[in-house]
Short mmCIF file of C-alpha atoms in Angstrom, two decimals:
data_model
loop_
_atom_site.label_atom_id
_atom_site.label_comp_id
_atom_site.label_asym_id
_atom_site.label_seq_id
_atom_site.Cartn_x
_atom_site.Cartn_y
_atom_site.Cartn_z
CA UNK A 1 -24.09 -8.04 -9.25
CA UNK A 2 -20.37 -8.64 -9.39
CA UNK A 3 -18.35 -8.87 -5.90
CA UNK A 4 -15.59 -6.81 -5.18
CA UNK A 5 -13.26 -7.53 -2.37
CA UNK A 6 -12.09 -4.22 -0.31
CA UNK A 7 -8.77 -4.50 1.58
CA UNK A 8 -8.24 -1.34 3.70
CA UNK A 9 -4.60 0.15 4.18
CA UNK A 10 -5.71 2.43 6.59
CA UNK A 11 -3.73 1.06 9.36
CA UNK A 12 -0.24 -0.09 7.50
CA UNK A 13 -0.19 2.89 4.45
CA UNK A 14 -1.89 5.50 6.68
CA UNK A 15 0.99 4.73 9.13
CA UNK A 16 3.77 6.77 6.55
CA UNK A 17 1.18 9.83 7.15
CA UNK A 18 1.35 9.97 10.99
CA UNK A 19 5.31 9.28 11.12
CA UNK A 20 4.08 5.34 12.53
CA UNK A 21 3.00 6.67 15.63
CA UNK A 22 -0.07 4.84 16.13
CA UNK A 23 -1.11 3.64 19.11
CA UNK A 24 -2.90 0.35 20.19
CA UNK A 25 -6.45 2.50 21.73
CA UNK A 26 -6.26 4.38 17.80
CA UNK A 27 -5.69 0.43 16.00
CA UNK A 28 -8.44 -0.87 17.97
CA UNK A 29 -10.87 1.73 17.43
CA UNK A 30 -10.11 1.44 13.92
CA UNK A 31 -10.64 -2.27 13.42
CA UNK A 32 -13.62 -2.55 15.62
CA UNK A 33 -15.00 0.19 13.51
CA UNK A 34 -14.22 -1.82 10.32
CA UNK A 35 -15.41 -5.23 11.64
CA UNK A 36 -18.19 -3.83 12.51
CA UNK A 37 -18.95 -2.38 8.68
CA UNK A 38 -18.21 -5.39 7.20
CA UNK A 39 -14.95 -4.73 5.78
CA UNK A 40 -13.28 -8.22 4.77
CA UNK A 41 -9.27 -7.00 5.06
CA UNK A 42 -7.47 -4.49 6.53
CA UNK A 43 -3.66 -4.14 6.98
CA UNK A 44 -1.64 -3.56 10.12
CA UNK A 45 1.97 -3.36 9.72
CA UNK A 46 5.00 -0.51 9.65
CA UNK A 47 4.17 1.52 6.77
CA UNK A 48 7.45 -0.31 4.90
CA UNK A 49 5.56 -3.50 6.14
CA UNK A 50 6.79 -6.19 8.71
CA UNK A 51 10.48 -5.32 10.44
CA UNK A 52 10.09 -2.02 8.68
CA UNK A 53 11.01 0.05 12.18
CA UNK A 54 14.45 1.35 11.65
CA UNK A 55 16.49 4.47 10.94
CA UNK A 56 15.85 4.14 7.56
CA UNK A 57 12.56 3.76 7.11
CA UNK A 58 10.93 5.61 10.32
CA UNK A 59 10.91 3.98 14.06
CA UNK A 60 7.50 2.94 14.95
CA UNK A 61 6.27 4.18 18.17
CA UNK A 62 4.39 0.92 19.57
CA UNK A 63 5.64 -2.51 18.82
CA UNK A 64 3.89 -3.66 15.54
CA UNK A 65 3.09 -7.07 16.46
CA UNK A 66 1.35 -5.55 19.57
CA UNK A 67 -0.87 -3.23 16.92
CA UNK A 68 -1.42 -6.43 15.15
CA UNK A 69 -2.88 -8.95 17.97
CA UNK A 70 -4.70 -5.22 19.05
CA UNK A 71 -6.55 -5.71 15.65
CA UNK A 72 -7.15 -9.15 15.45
CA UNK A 73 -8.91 -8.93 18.85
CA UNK A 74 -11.90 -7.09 17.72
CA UNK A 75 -12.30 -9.27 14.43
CA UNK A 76 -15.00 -11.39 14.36
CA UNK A 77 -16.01 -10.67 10.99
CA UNK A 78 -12.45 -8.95 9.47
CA UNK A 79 -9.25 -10.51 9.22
CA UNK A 80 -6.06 -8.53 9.32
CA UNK A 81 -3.33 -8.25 6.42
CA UNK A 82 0.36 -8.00 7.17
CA UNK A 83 3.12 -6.44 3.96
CA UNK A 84 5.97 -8.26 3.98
CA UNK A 85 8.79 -6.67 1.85
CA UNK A 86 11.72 -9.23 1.66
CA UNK A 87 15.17 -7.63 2.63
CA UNK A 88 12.85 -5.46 5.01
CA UNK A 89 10.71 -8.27 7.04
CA UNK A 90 11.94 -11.78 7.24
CA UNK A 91 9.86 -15.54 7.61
CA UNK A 92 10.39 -15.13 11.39
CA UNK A 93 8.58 -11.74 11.24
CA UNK A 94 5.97 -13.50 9.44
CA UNK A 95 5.69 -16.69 11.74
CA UNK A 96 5.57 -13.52 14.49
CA UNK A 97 2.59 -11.83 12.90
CA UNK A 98 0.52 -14.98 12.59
CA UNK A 99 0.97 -15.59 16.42
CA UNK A 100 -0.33 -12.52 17.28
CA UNK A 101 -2.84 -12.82 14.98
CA UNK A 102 -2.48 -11.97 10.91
CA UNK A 103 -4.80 -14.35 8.10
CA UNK A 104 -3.07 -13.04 5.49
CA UNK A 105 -0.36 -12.00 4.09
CA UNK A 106 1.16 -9.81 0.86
CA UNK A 107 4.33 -9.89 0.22
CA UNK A 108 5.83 -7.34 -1.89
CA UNK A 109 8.61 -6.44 -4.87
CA UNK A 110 9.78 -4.31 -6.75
CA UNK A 111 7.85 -5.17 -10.20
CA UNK A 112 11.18 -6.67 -11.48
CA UNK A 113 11.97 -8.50 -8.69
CA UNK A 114 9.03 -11.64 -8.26
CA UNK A 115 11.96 -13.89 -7.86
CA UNK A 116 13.18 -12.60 -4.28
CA UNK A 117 9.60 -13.32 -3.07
CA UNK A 118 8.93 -17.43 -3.42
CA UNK A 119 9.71 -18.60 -0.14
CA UNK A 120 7.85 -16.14 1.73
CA UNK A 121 4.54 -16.91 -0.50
CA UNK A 122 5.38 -21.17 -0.41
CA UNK A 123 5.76 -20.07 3.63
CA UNK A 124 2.31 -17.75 3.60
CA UNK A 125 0.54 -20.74 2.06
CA UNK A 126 1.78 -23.59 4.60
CA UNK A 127 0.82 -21.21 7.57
CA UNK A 128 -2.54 -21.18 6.22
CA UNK A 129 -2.82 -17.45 5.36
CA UNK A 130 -4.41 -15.80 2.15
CA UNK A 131 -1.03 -15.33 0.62
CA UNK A 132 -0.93 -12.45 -2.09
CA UNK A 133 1.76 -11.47 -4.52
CA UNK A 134 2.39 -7.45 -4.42
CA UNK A 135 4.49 -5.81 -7.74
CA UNK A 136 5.06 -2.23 -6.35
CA UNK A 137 5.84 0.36 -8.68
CA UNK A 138 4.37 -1.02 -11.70
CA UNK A 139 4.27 1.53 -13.90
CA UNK A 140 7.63 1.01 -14.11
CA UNK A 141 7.64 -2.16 -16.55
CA UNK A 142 6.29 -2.99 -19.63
CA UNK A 143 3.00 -4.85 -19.58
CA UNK A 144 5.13 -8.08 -20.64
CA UNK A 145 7.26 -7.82 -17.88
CA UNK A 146 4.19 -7.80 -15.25
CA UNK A 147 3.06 -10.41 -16.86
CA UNK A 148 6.30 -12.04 -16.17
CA UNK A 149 6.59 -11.26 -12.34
CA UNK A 150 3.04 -11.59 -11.55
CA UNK A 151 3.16 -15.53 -13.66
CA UNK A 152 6.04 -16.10 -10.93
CA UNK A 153 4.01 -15.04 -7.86
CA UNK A 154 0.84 -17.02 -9.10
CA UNK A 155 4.13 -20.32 -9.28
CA UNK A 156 4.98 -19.69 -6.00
CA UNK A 157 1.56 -19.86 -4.75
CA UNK A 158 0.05 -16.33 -4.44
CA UNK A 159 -4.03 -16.47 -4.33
CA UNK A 160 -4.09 -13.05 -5.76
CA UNK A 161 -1.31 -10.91 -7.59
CA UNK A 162 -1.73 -7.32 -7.00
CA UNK A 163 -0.77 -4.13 -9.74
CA UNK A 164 0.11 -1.89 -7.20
CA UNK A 165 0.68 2.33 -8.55
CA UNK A 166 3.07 2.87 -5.28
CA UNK A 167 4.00 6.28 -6.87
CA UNK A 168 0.79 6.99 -8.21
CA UNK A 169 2.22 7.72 -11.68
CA UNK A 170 -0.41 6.04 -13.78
CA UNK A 171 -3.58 6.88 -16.19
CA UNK A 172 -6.38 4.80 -16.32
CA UNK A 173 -5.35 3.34 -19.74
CA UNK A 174 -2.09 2.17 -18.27
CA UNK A 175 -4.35 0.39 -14.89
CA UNK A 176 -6.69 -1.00 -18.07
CA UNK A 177 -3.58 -2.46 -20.14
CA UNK A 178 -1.95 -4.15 -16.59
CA UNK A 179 -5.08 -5.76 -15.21
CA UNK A 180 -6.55 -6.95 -18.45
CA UNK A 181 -3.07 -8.92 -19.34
CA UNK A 182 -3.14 -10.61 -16.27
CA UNK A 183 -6.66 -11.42 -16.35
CA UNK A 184 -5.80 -13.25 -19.69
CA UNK A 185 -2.62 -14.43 -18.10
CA UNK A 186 -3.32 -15.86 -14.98
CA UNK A 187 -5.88 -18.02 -13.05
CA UNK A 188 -5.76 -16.61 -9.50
CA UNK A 189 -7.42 -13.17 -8.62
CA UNK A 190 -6.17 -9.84 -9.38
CA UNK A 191 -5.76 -6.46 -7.27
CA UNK A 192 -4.97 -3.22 -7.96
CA UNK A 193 -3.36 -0.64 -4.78
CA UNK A 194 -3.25 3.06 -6.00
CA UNK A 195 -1.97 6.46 -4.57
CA UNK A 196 -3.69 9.54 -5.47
CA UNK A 197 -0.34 11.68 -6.36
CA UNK A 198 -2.02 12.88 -9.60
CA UNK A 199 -6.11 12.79 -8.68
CA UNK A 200 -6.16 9.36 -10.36
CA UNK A 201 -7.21 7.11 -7.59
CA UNK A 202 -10.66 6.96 -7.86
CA UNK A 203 -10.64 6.80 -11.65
CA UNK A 204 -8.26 4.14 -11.52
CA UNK A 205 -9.78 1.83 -9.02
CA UNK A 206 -12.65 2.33 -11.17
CA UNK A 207 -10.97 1.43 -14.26
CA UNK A 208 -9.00 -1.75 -12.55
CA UNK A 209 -12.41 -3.42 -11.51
CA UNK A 210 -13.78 -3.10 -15.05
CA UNK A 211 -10.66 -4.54 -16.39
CA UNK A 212 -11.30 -7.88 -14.07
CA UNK A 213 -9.61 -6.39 -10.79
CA UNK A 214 -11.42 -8.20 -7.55
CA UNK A 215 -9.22 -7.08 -4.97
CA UNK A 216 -9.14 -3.25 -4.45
CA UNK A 217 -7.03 -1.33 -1.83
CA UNK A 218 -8.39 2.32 -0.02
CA UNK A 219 -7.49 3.88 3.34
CA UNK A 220 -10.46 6.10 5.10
CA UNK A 221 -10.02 9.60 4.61
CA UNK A 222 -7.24 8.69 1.88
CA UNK A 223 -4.78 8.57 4.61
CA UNK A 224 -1.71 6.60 3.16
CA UNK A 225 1.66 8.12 2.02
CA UNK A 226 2.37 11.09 -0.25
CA UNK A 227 -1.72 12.31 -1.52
CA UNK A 228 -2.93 9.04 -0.08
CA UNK A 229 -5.17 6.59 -1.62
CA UNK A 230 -8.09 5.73 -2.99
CA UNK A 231 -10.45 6.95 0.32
CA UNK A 232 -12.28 3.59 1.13
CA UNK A 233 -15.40 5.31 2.05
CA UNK A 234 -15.62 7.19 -1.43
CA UNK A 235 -14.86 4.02 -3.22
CA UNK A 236 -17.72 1.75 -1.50
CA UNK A 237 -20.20 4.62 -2.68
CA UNK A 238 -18.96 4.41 -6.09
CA UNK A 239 -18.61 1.32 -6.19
CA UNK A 240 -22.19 0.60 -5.15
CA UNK A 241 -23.19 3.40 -8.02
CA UNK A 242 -21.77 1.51 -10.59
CA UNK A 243 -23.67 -2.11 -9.74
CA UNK A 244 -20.64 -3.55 -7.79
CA UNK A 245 -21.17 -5.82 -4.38
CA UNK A 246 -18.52 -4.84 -1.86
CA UNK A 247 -20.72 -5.85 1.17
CA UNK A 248 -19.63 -2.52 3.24
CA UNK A 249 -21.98 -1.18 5.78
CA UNK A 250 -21.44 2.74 4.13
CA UNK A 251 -22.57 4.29 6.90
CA UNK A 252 -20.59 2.39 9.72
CA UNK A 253 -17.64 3.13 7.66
CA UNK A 254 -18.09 6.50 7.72
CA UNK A 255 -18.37 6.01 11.42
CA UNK A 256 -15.39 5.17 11.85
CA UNK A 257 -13.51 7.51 8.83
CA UNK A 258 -15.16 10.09 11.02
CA UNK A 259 -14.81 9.38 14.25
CA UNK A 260 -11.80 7.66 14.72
CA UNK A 261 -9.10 8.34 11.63
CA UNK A 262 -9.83 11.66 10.88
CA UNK A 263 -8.96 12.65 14.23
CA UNK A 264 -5.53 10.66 14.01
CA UNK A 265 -4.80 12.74 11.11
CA UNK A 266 -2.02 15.58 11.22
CA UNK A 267 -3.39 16.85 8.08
CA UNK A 268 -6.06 16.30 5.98
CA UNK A 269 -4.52 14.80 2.96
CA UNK A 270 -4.30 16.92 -0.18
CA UNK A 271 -2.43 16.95 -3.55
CA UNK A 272 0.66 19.08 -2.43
CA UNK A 273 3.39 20.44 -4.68
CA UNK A 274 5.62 17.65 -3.48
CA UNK A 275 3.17 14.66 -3.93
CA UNK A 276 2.37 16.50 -7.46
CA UNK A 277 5.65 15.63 -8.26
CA UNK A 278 5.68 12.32 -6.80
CA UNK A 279 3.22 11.27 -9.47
CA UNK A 280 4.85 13.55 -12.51
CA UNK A 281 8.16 11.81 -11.63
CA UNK A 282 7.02 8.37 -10.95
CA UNK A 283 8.94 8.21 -7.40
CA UNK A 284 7.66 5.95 -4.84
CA UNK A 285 4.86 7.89 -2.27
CA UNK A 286 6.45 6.70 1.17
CA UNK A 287 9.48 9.19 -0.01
CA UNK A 288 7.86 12.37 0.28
CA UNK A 289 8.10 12.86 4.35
CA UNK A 290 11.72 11.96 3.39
CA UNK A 291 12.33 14.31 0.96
CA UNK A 292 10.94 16.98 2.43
CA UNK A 293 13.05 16.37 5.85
CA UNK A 294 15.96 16.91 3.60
CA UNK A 295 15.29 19.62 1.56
CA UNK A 296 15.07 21.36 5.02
CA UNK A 297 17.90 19.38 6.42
CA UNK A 298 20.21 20.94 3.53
CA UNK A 299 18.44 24.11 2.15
CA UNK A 300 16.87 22.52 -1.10
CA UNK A 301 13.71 22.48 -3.11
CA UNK A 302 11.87 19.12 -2.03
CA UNK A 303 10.81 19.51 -5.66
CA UNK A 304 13.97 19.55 -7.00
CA UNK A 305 15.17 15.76 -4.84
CA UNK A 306 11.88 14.19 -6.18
CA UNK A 307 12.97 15.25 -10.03
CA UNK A 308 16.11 13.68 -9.47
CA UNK A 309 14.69 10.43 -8.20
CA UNK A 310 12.59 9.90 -10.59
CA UNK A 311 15.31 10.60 -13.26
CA UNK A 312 17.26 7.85 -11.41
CA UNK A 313 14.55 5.44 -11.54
CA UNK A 314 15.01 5.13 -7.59
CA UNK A 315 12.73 2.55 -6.20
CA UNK A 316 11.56 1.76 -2.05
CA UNK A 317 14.51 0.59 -0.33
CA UNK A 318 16.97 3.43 -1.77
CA UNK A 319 15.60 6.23 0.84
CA UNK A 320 19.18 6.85 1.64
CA UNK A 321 19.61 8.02 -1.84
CA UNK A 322 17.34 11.35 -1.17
CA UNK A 323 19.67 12.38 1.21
CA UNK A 324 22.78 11.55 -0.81
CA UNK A 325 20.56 13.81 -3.78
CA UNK A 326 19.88 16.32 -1.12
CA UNK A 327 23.45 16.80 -0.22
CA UNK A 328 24.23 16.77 -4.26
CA UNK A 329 22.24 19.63 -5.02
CA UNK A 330 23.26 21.77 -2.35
CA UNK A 331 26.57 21.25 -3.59
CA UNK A 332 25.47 22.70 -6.94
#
């Protein structure tokens, strides 16, 4: 029976969905719950990862390096995951996180963009951490290109290099074509991170860990930014169906989904008309909340500023750009 490693975003993607108001009682219920069901990773961070609490991106409403060391305390079998976006956290953030508590780290780019990432990986793997490479948006490149970035992650040190669908834009032929290039390409691990913008999640997760994927992401109750992702719970079951090890307790996890994220939830998460879109137009899921602020803000269809994104090829890190498109079309 093949092993598949489950990382749980729960924590750091579920915190777009609840405006990063979580609380350290909620982040240690949560990772006592999924120490207890054997889960081998789960995140903690800002939704926009380490130093993500700003203006721009959303204030957090406790300290993140106080959620983190809230996490790590109840892990005796789980180790917690930090993001680290360069240009958003820094190597002092990092140094921060692994005080209070982090094992590993993933540190993320924009598909293109490998190259801004190298000393935070060389820095992940001299602080002893499991130190992943992260290419967000990857739909957006060719499969040549991935190849590219993720061969300069694996240089740099990463232990695993992740395909991450951070607008949830792709098919399961276009997870297939991704993960089986850099299984021929590479010699470290591969992950795959999806969002469920077009119902895809599942079948994509599924389709990455045939490909060679060992690393898979899911939040419980799919709680993660525009539809959420793959729901962890759902994905163990599956999993399990289809002959895979994940070495999940299924029922503790659903514990926990149940008892301790679902009521941290605002709103059960469903395919809306604006994360639809998010997947039609390839825009990245954390700009939905955003979008939707400013199509009230100005008197626009959130619709209509998602469209436009995606026909700009915006990436994470332009979220000042929806209000600019806001603005824009109320102009028109």
């Amino acid at each position: 029976m093949s092993q598949v490693t489950i990382l749980d975003v729960s924590l750091r993607d579920g915190s777009h969905a609840v405006r990063h108001a979580f609380t350290e009682a909620q982040v240690r219920a949560a990772a006592k719950g999924l120490n207890a069901a054997g889960v081998r990773y789960f995140e903690v961070s800002h939704g926009d990862g380490l130093g993500g609490s700003s203006l721009q991106y959303g204030l957090s409403a406790t300290d993140e390096l106080k959620l983190i060391e809230a996490a790590a305390s109840e892990c005796t079998n789980s180790d917690v995951s930090v993001l680290l976006i360069p240009g958003i956290g820094t190597k002092q953030d990092l140094q921060n996180a692994v005080t209070a508590g982090a094992k590993m780290v993933r540190v993320a780019t924009h598909v293109t963009e490998a190259d801004v990432a190298a000393q935070h990986i060389q820095l992940g793997r001299e602080l002893g951490l499991k130190t992943v490479g992260f290419l967000m948006m990857a739909h957006m490149a060719p499969v040549e290109k991935v190849v590219e970035q993720a061969k300069l992650f694996e240089s740099y040190g990463a232990e695993v290099v992740y395909v991450t669908d951070s607008a949830g834009a792709m098919l399961p032929q276009d997870v297939t074509v991704r993960v089986e290039a850099l299984r021929d390409a590479l010699t470290c691990d591969i992950g795959f991170h999806a969002h469920n913008n077009l119902s895809m999640a599942m079948a994509n997760t599924v389709a990455a860990v045939q490909a060679g994927a060992t690393f898979i992401d899911g939040s419980m109750r799919a709680l993660g930014a525009g539809a959420g992702n793959t729901q962890t719970e759902v994905m163990v079951s599956v999993l399990e169906k289809y002959g895979y090890a994940t070495g999940i307790d299924l029922y503790k996890l659903l514990d926990v989904a149940t008892d301790v994220i679902a009521p941290i939830m605002q709103q059960p998460q469903e395919i809306t008309a604006g994360s639809l879109v998010l997947g039609h137009a390839g825009v990245y899921s954390s700009f939905l909340l955003h979008a939707q602020k400013a199509a009230q803000q100005f008197g626009v269809d959130e619709r209509d500023i998602l469209m436009t994104l995606g026909n700009m090829k915006a990436v994470g890190g332009q979220e000042d750009l929806i209000y600019e498109v806001a603005q824009q079309l109320q102009r028109a």
